[in-house]
Short mmCIF file of C-alpha atoms in Angstrom, two decimals:
data_model
loop_
_atom_site.label_atom_id
_atom_site.label_comp_id
_atom_site.label_asym_id
_atom_site.label_seq_id
_atom_site.Cartn_x
_atom_site.Cartn_y
_atom_site.Cartn_z
CA MET P 1049 45.05 53.71 -65.58
CA ALA P 1050 48.44 52.61 -66.90
CA ILE P 1051 50.65 50.64 -64.55
CA GLN P 1052 54.01 52.04 -63.52
CA ARG P 1053 57.32 50.27 -63.08
CA ARG P 1054 56.99 50.84 -59.32
CA ASP P 1055 53.62 49.01 -59.26
CA ILE P 1056 55.23 46.00 -60.91
CA LEU P 1057 58.09 45.95 -58.42
CA GLU P 1058 55.72 46.20 -55.45
CA ALA P 1059 53.43 43.48 -56.79
CA ALA P 1060 56.46 41.20 -57.34
CA GLN P 1061 57.59 41.86 -53.75
CA ARG P 1062 54.11 40.98 -52.43
CA ILE P 1063 54.06 37.71 -54.39
CA VAL P 1064 57.53 36.72 -53.12
CA ALA P 1065 56.61 37.71 -49.53
CA THR P 1066 53.43 35.63 -49.62
CA TYR P 1067 54.31 32.62 -51.78
CA GLY P 1068 58.09 32.62 -52.22
CA LEU P 1069 60.34 33.28 -55.20
CA ALA P 1070 59.51 29.95 -56.88
CA ASP P 1071 55.92 31.18 -57.38
CA LEU P 1072 56.89 34.48 -59.00
CA THR P 1073 55.91 34.25 -62.68
CA MET P 1074 55.09 36.95 -65.20
CA ARG P 1075 51.60 35.46 -65.45
CA ARG P 1076 50.97 35.62 -61.73
CA LEU P 1077 52.27 39.18 -61.72
CA ALA P 1078 49.73 40.14 -64.41
CA THR P 1079 46.92 38.53 -62.38
CA GLU P 1080 48.05 40.31 -59.19
CA LEU P 1081 47.99 43.65 -61.02
CA GLY P 1082 44.78 42.91 -62.90
CA VAL P 1083 46.36 43.68 -66.28
CA GLN P 1084 47.34 41.83 -69.45
CA ALA P 1085 50.84 40.35 -69.48
CA SER P 1086 51.69 42.69 -72.37
CA ALA P 1087 51.33 45.71 -70.05
CA ILE P 1088 54.09 44.23 -67.90
CA TYR P 1089 56.42 43.24 -70.73
CA TRP P 1090 56.40 46.86 -71.83
CA HIS P 1091 58.21 47.77 -68.56
CA VAL P 1092 60.05 44.52 -67.77
CA PRO P 1093 60.91 42.26 -70.72
CA ASN P 1094 61.44 38.99 -68.82
CA LYS P 1095 61.80 37.33 -65.45
CA GLN P 1096 65.56 37.91 -65.42
CA SER P 1097 65.00 41.69 -65.67
CA LEU P 1098 62.39 41.46 -62.95
CA LEU P 1099 64.87 39.66 -60.67
CA ALA P 1100 67.48 42.31 -61.43
CA GLU P 1101 65.01 45.06 -60.43
CA LEU P 1102 64.13 43.23 -57.21
CA ALA P 1103 67.83 42.76 -56.43
CA ASP P 1104 68.70 46.39 -57.15
CA ASP P 1105 65.87 47.52 -54.92
CA LEU P 1106 67.06 45.25 -52.07
CA LEU P 1107 70.74 46.23 -52.40
CA GLY P 1108 69.72 49.89 -52.55
CA ARG P 1109 68.14 49.56 -49.10
CA VAL P 1110 71.42 48.64 -47.37
CA PRO P 1111 72.22 51.63 -45.12
CA GLU P 1112 75.30 53.72 -45.84
CA PRO P 1113 77.86 53.27 -43.02
CA SER P 1114 78.83 56.11 -40.65
CA PRO P 1115 81.66 58.05 -42.35
CA ARG P 1116 83.25 58.94 -39.00
CA ARG P 1117 84.02 55.34 -38.20
CA ARG P 1118 87.26 53.64 -39.13
CA TRP P 1119 87.21 51.95 -42.57
CA ASP P 1120 87.08 48.40 -41.21
CA ARG P 1121 84.08 49.26 -39.01
CA GLN P 1122 82.37 50.75 -42.07
CA VAL P 1123 82.93 47.51 -43.98
CA GLU P 1124 81.51 45.57 -41.04
CA GLN P 1125 78.45 47.85 -40.97
CA LEU P 1126 77.84 47.35 -44.69
CA ALA P 1127 78.11 43.57 -44.39
CA THR P 1128 75.81 43.44 -41.37
CA GLY P 1129 73.36 45.81 -43.06
CA LEU P 1130 73.33 43.63 -46.16
CA ARG P 1131 72.45 40.52 -44.16
CA THR P 1132 69.69 42.37 -42.25
CA THR P 1133 68.27 43.73 -45.51
CA LEU P 1134 68.27 40.31 -47.18
CA LEU P 1135 66.67 38.65 -44.14
CA GLY P 1136 63.93 41.32 -44.28
CA GLN P 1137 62.66 40.03 -47.64
CA ARG P 1138 61.58 36.39 -48.02
CA ASP P 1139 64.08 34.63 -50.31
CA GLY P 1140 66.11 37.87 -50.37
CA ALA P 1141 69.48 36.12 -50.69
CA GLU P 1142 68.15 33.92 -53.49
CA ILE P 1143 66.90 37.00 -55.36
CA VAL P 1144 70.33 38.61 -55.14
CA SER P 1145 72.14 35.34 -55.97
CA ALA P 1146 69.95 34.69 -58.97
CA SER P 1147 70.54 38.14 -60.40
CA ARG P 1148 73.99 39.01 -59.15
CA ALA P 1149 75.92 37.36 -61.91
CA SER P 1150 74.85 40.29 -64.01
CA SER P 1151 74.91 43.17 -61.59
CA LEU P 1152 76.53 42.79 -58.22
CA ASP P 1153 80.08 43.74 -59.14
CA THR P 1154 78.79 46.92 -60.66
CA SER P 1155 76.27 47.62 -57.87
CA HIS P 1156 76.56 50.71 -55.70
CA LEU P 1157 77.19 48.43 -52.71
CA GLY P 1158 80.08 46.64 -54.43
CA LYS P 1159 81.63 49.97 -55.42
CA ARG P 1160 81.29 51.37 -51.90
CA ILE P 1161 83.13 48.39 -50.40
CA VAL P 1162 86.00 48.85 -52.86
CA GLU P 1163 86.17 52.60 -52.09
CA ILE P 1164 86.14 52.09 -48.32
CA VAL P 1165 88.85 49.40 -48.38
CA GLU P 1166 91.00 51.60 -50.67
CA ALA P 1167 90.45 54.54 -48.31
CA GLY P 1168 91.85 52.21 -45.61
CA GLY P 1169 95.14 52.24 -47.50
CA HIS P 1170 94.88 49.02 -49.53
CA PRO P 1171 95.72 48.69 -53.23
CA HIS P 1172 92.84 48.46 -55.70
CA ALA P 1173 93.34 44.74 -56.52
CA ARG P 1174 93.18 43.84 -52.84
CA ALA P 1175 90.07 45.99 -52.38
CA VAL P 1176 88.36 44.13 -55.26
CA ALA P 1177 89.30 40.74 -53.77
CA SER P 1178 88.00 41.96 -50.39
CA ARG P 1179 84.68 42.92 -51.97
CA ASP P 1180 84.41 39.46 -53.57
CA ALA P 1181 85.26 37.62 -50.34
CA LEU P 1182 82.87 39.76 -48.31
CA LEU P 1183 79.85 39.72 -50.63
CA HIS P 1184 80.05 36.01 -51.46
CA PHE P 1185 80.36 35.22 -47.76
CA VAL P 1186 77.44 37.42 -46.64
CA ILE P 1187 75.11 36.32 -49.43
CA GLY P 1188 76.09 32.65 -49.06
CA PHE P 1189 75.54 32.74 -45.30
CA THR P 1190 72.16 34.45 -45.60
CA PHE P 1191 71.07 32.15 -48.45
CA ASP P 1192 71.71 29.24 -46.11
CA GLU P 1193 69.70 30.85 -43.30
CA GLN P 1194 66.74 31.52 -45.58
CA SER P 1195 66.86 28.05 -47.20
CA HIS P 1196 66.80 26.59 -43.74
CA THR P 1197 63.76 28.71 -42.78
CA THR P 1198 61.92 27.43 -45.87
CA MET P 1199 62.85 23.82 -45.09
CA VAL P 1200 61.62 24.15 -41.51
CA GLU P 1201 58.33 25.61 -42.78
CA HIS P 1202 57.91 22.61 -45.09
CA GLY P 1203 58.77 20.22 -42.27
CA ALA P 1204 61.87 19.15 -44.23
CA ALA P 1205 64.35 20.07 -41.52
CA PRO P 1206 64.36 20.40 -37.74
CA THR P 1207 64.85 23.83 -36.18
CA ARG P 1208 68.56 24.43 -35.89
CA PHE P 1209 70.11 24.94 -32.50
CA GLY P 1210 72.61 27.72 -31.98
CA ASP P 1211 72.62 31.44 -32.43
CA SER P 1212 72.68 32.42 -36.07
CA ASP P 1213 73.54 36.08 -35.31
CA ALA P 1214 76.54 35.02 -33.24
CA SER P 1215 77.72 32.59 -35.96
CA PHE P 1216 77.47 35.34 -38.56
CA THR P 1217 79.36 37.84 -36.41
CA ALA P 1218 82.17 35.35 -35.70
CA ALA P 1219 82.60 34.32 -39.34
CA LEU P 1220 82.37 37.95 -40.54
CA ALA P 1221 85.18 38.82 -38.09
CA ILE P 1222 87.38 36.22 -39.84
CA VAL P 1223 86.73 37.79 -43.26
CA ILE P 1224 87.36 41.31 -41.95
CA ASP P 1225 90.57 40.17 -40.22
CA GLY P 1226 91.62 38.92 -43.65
CA ILE P 1227 90.86 42.26 -45.30
CA ARG P 1228 92.81 44.05 -42.57
CA ALA P 1229 95.80 41.67 -42.78
CA MET M 32 65.80 -6.30 -61.66
CA ALA M 33 65.39 -4.09 -58.62
CA ILE M 34 67.01 -0.67 -58.78
CA GLN M 35 69.71 0.24 -56.31
CA ARG M 36 70.29 3.50 -54.49
CA ARG M 37 73.41 3.99 -56.64
CA ASP M 38 71.33 3.72 -59.88
CA ILE M 39 69.05 6.48 -58.61
CA LEU M 40 71.96 8.76 -57.76
CA GLU M 41 73.59 8.23 -61.16
CA ALA M 42 70.33 8.82 -63.03
CA ALA M 43 69.79 12.03 -61.05
CA GLN M 44 73.33 13.17 -61.94
CA ARG M 45 72.68 12.48 -65.64
CA ILE M 46 69.44 14.49 -65.58
CA VAL M 47 71.14 17.45 -63.87
CA ALA M 48 74.13 17.26 -66.25
CA THR M 49 71.87 17.26 -69.31
CA TYR M 50 68.93 19.48 -68.34
CA GLY M 51 69.93 21.30 -65.15
CA LEU M 52 68.73 21.04 -61.57
CA ALA M 53 65.40 22.78 -62.28
CA ASP M 54 64.40 19.78 -64.43
CA LEU M 55 65.16 17.16 -61.80
CA THR M 56 61.82 15.75 -60.61
CA MET M 57 60.97 12.40 -59.05
CA ARG M 58 58.77 11.71 -62.08
CA ARG M 59 61.54 12.37 -64.57
CA LEU M 60 63.83 10.19 -62.51
CA ALA M 61 61.36 7.30 -62.73
CA THR M 62 61.12 7.74 -66.52
CA GLU M 63 64.91 7.86 -66.86
CA LEU M 64 65.21 4.61 -64.91
CA GLY M 65 62.20 2.98 -66.59
CA VAL M 66 60.54 2.19 -63.26
CA GLN M 67 57.44 3.22 -61.32
CA ALA M 68 57.89 6.22 -59.01
CA SER M 69 57.14 3.92 -56.06
CA ALA M 70 60.38 2.00 -56.71
CA ILE M 71 62.28 5.26 -56.18
CA TYR M 72 60.37 6.41 -53.10
CA TRP M 73 61.37 3.16 -51.43
CA HIS M 74 65.01 4.35 -51.56
CA VAL M 75 64.62 8.13 -51.53
CA PRO M 76 61.43 9.49 -49.91
CA ASN M 77 61.41 12.96 -51.53
CA LYS M 78 63.32 15.49 -53.57
CA GLN M 79 64.96 16.97 -50.49
CA SER M 80 66.52 13.57 -49.66
CA LEU M 81 67.62 13.22 -53.27
CA LEU M 82 69.34 16.63 -53.11
CA ALA M 83 71.03 15.63 -49.87
CA GLU M 84 72.37 12.45 -51.53
CA LEU M 85 73.62 14.42 -54.53
CA ALA M 86 75.28 16.95 -52.21
CA ASP M 87 76.90 14.26 -50.04
CA ASP M 88 78.23 12.56 -53.14
CA LEU M 89 79.70 15.85 -54.45
CA LEU M 90 81.25 16.86 -51.12
CA GLY M 91 82.67 13.35 -50.75
CA ARG M 92 84.63 13.84 -53.96
CA VAL M 93 86.66 16.79 -52.64
CA PRO M 94 90.24 15.47 -52.35
CA GLU M 95 91.83 15.15 -48.91
CA PRO M 96 94.71 17.68 -48.61
CA SER M 97 98.33 16.59 -48.31
CA PRO M 98 99.03 16.01 -44.58
CA ARG M 99 102.64 17.10 -44.93
CA ARG M 100 101.70 20.63 -45.83
CA ARG M 101 101.23 23.40 -43.32
CA TRP M 102 97.67 23.70 -41.96
CA ASP M 103 96.85 26.90 -43.89
CA ARG M 104 97.95 25.29 -47.18
CA GLN M 105 95.74 22.32 -46.39
CA VAL M 106 92.76 24.64 -45.86
CA GLU M 107 93.56 26.34 -49.17
CA GLN M 108 93.71 22.94 -50.91
CA LEU M 109 90.33 21.91 -49.49
CA ALA M 110 88.71 25.19 -50.57
CA THR M 111 90.19 25.01 -54.06
CA GLY M 112 89.24 21.33 -54.34
CA LEU M 113 85.68 22.15 -53.30
CA ARG M 114 85.33 24.78 -56.02
CA THR M 115 86.79 22.45 -58.68
CA THR M 116 84.46 19.64 -57.59
CA LEU M 117 81.39 21.90 -57.68
CA LEU M 118 82.35 23.30 -61.09
CA GLY M 119 82.65 19.70 -62.36
CA GLN M 120 78.90 19.10 -61.89
CA ARG M 121 76.37 21.34 -63.61
CA ASP M 122 74.53 23.36 -60.93
CA GLY M 123 76.88 21.79 -58.36
CA ALA M 124 76.92 24.84 -56.07
CA GLU M 125 73.13 25.09 -56.23
CA ILE M 126 72.81 21.40 -55.25
CA VAL M 127 75.03 21.96 -52.23
CA SER M 128 73.33 25.28 -51.33
CA ALA M 129 69.87 23.74 -51.57
CA SER M 130 70.74 20.88 -49.27
CA ARG M 131 73.39 22.34 -47.05
CA ALA M 132 71.08 23.83 -44.46
CA SER M 133 70.55 20.28 -43.29
CA SER M 134 73.95 18.72 -43.74
CA LEU M 135 76.96 20.87 -44.43
CA ASP M 136 77.98 21.68 -40.89
CA THR M 137 77.99 17.99 -40.10
CA SER M 138 79.64 16.97 -43.38
CA HIS M 139 83.02 15.29 -43.42
CA LEU M 140 84.40 18.35 -45.25
CA GLY M 141 83.14 20.75 -42.59
CA LYS M 142 84.64 18.60 -39.86
CA ARG M 143 87.99 18.34 -41.63
CA ILE M 144 88.27 22.13 -41.91
CA VAL M 145 87.61 22.53 -38.18
CA GLU M 146 90.19 19.82 -37.36
CA ILE M 147 92.86 21.33 -39.60
CA VAL M 148 92.38 24.87 -38.25
CA GLU M 149 92.48 23.55 -34.68
CA ALA M 150 95.65 21.60 -35.51
CA GLY M 151 97.05 24.98 -36.61
CA GLY M 152 96.75 26.10 -32.98
CA HIS M 153 93.41 27.94 -33.03
CA PRO M 154 90.65 27.54 -30.44
CA HIS M 155 87.58 25.51 -31.41
CA ALA M 156 85.21 28.49 -31.68
CA ARG M 157 87.55 30.24 -34.10
CA ALA M 158 87.92 27.04 -36.15
CA VAL M 159 84.12 26.80 -36.44
CA ALA M 160 83.86 30.45 -37.52
CA SER M 161 86.67 29.81 -40.04
CA ARG M 162 84.76 26.85 -41.48
CA ASP M 163 81.63 29.00 -41.84
CA ALA M 164 83.51 31.88 -43.51
CA LEU M 165 85.35 29.54 -45.86
CA LEU M 166 82.46 27.32 -46.95
CA HIS M 167 79.98 30.16 -47.42
CA PHE M 168 82.55 32.06 -49.46
CA VAL M 169 83.53 29.12 -51.70
CA ILE M 170 79.97 27.96 -52.31
CA GLY M 171 78.71 31.52 -52.85
CA PHE M 172 81.49 32.30 -55.31
CA THR M 173 80.95 29.08 -57.28
CA PHE M 174 77.17 29.50 -57.24
CA ASP M 175 77.70 32.87 -58.90
CA GLU M 176 80.02 31.38 -61.54
CA GLN M 177 77.56 28.63 -62.40
CA SER M 178 74.53 30.99 -62.45
CA HIS M 179 76.46 33.16 -64.83
CA THR M 180 77.24 30.19 -67.11
CA THR M 181 73.52 29.34 -67.23
CA MET M 182 72.60 32.94 -68.00
CA VAL M 183 75.13 33.11 -70.83
CA GLU M 184 73.72 29.85 -72.27
CA HIS M 185 70.24 31.36 -72.23
CA GLY M 186 71.51 34.56 -73.82
CA ALA M 187 70.50 36.43 -70.65
CA ALA M 188 73.98 37.81 -69.91
CA PRO M 189 77.09 38.67 -71.87
CA THR M 190 80.25 36.62 -71.32
CA ARG M 191 82.10 38.12 -68.39
CA PHE M 192 85.53 39.53 -68.92
CA GLY M 193 88.26 38.74 -66.43
CA ASP M 194 89.85 35.63 -65.06
CA SER M 195 87.53 33.81 -62.70
CA ASP M 196 90.31 31.54 -61.37
CA ALA M 197 92.43 34.57 -60.48
CA SER M 198 89.48 36.32 -58.79
CA PHE M 199 88.77 33.20 -56.75
CA THR M 200 92.42 32.81 -55.70
CA ALA M 201 92.67 36.47 -54.65
CA ALA M 202 89.45 36.43 -52.61
CA LEU M 203 90.31 33.05 -51.05
CA ALA M 204 93.65 34.53 -49.95
CA ILE M 205 91.72 37.22 -48.03
CA VAL M 206 89.63 34.63 -46.19
CA ILE M 207 92.71 32.51 -45.38
CA ASP M 208 94.59 35.60 -44.16
CA GLY M 209 91.64 36.11 -41.83
CA ILE M 210 91.80 32.55 -40.52
CA ARG M 211 95.54 32.91 -39.97
CA ALA M 212 95.21 36.31 -38.25
#
């Protein structure tokens, strides 16, 4: 039976969930699926494309905000939803960071942030800058949280004191105040 | 002649500058220095410690802002100086991201941002949240720029249109507006 693109994506997600992103190779993917590497290359030409597919899938899972809420609350919901989605996949922030140079600005999520900020009465250039500030902050923050988790697992760092959710909320409020300003 | 901690740091910087962070291994470092790996482990017990030293060295190079300027201009100077410093070292943002979970909050740079925002009349908790928003944004933005450079070098992405300096300045203005708010 021929493998489908969806099978490849799911196998890649299982490998990352179990072993981490560093262990995701095209070879390991072929072994996991029990096929020749050539069967994979037909769907996904290289690791960079695979990362882009994983990132698109993750970003696509961020819930759409409630349209009845005020624009700044919608932006807050998107940012919080992005962090929760990234934390739900091992090395999620690294996957998005590694692939975003090619796709994030043009992602559905990036476009939605620009639309919502514009709908709040801001000019396009400011909406674009708001998207950049917001996405880099959320992904950077979550990358740090996930790196720390990995380091603790490897015994390379002590468990951090403090409430990560509260730190995120407080720093996100600063960025959103800036968008509103 | 015994090697010094400084020799190890400089050799690590040369390897990263020439081959990239992915190629920095303790073994390669020993070869570069023409010593046994044991001579390195005596100074730096593992790769995580080496990354922390590289990160501390980078962060230590960010120029101190002019004390005569208003607090918000000082914060802007630190953020801009951080980006310029990271861009000056290949994979600079990745080095800091990879090690920051253990050290950034306690870094001199992190402390200076908190002090400057507090000196601007803000309560401590808000100064801490401002530091988090600012550092995650700057490092995330620069990480993206450097990933993109690597992808272009490998032919994995087209050159991006647009002015990266202008995008950074516009998004930084949003974050600083938020700190000021």
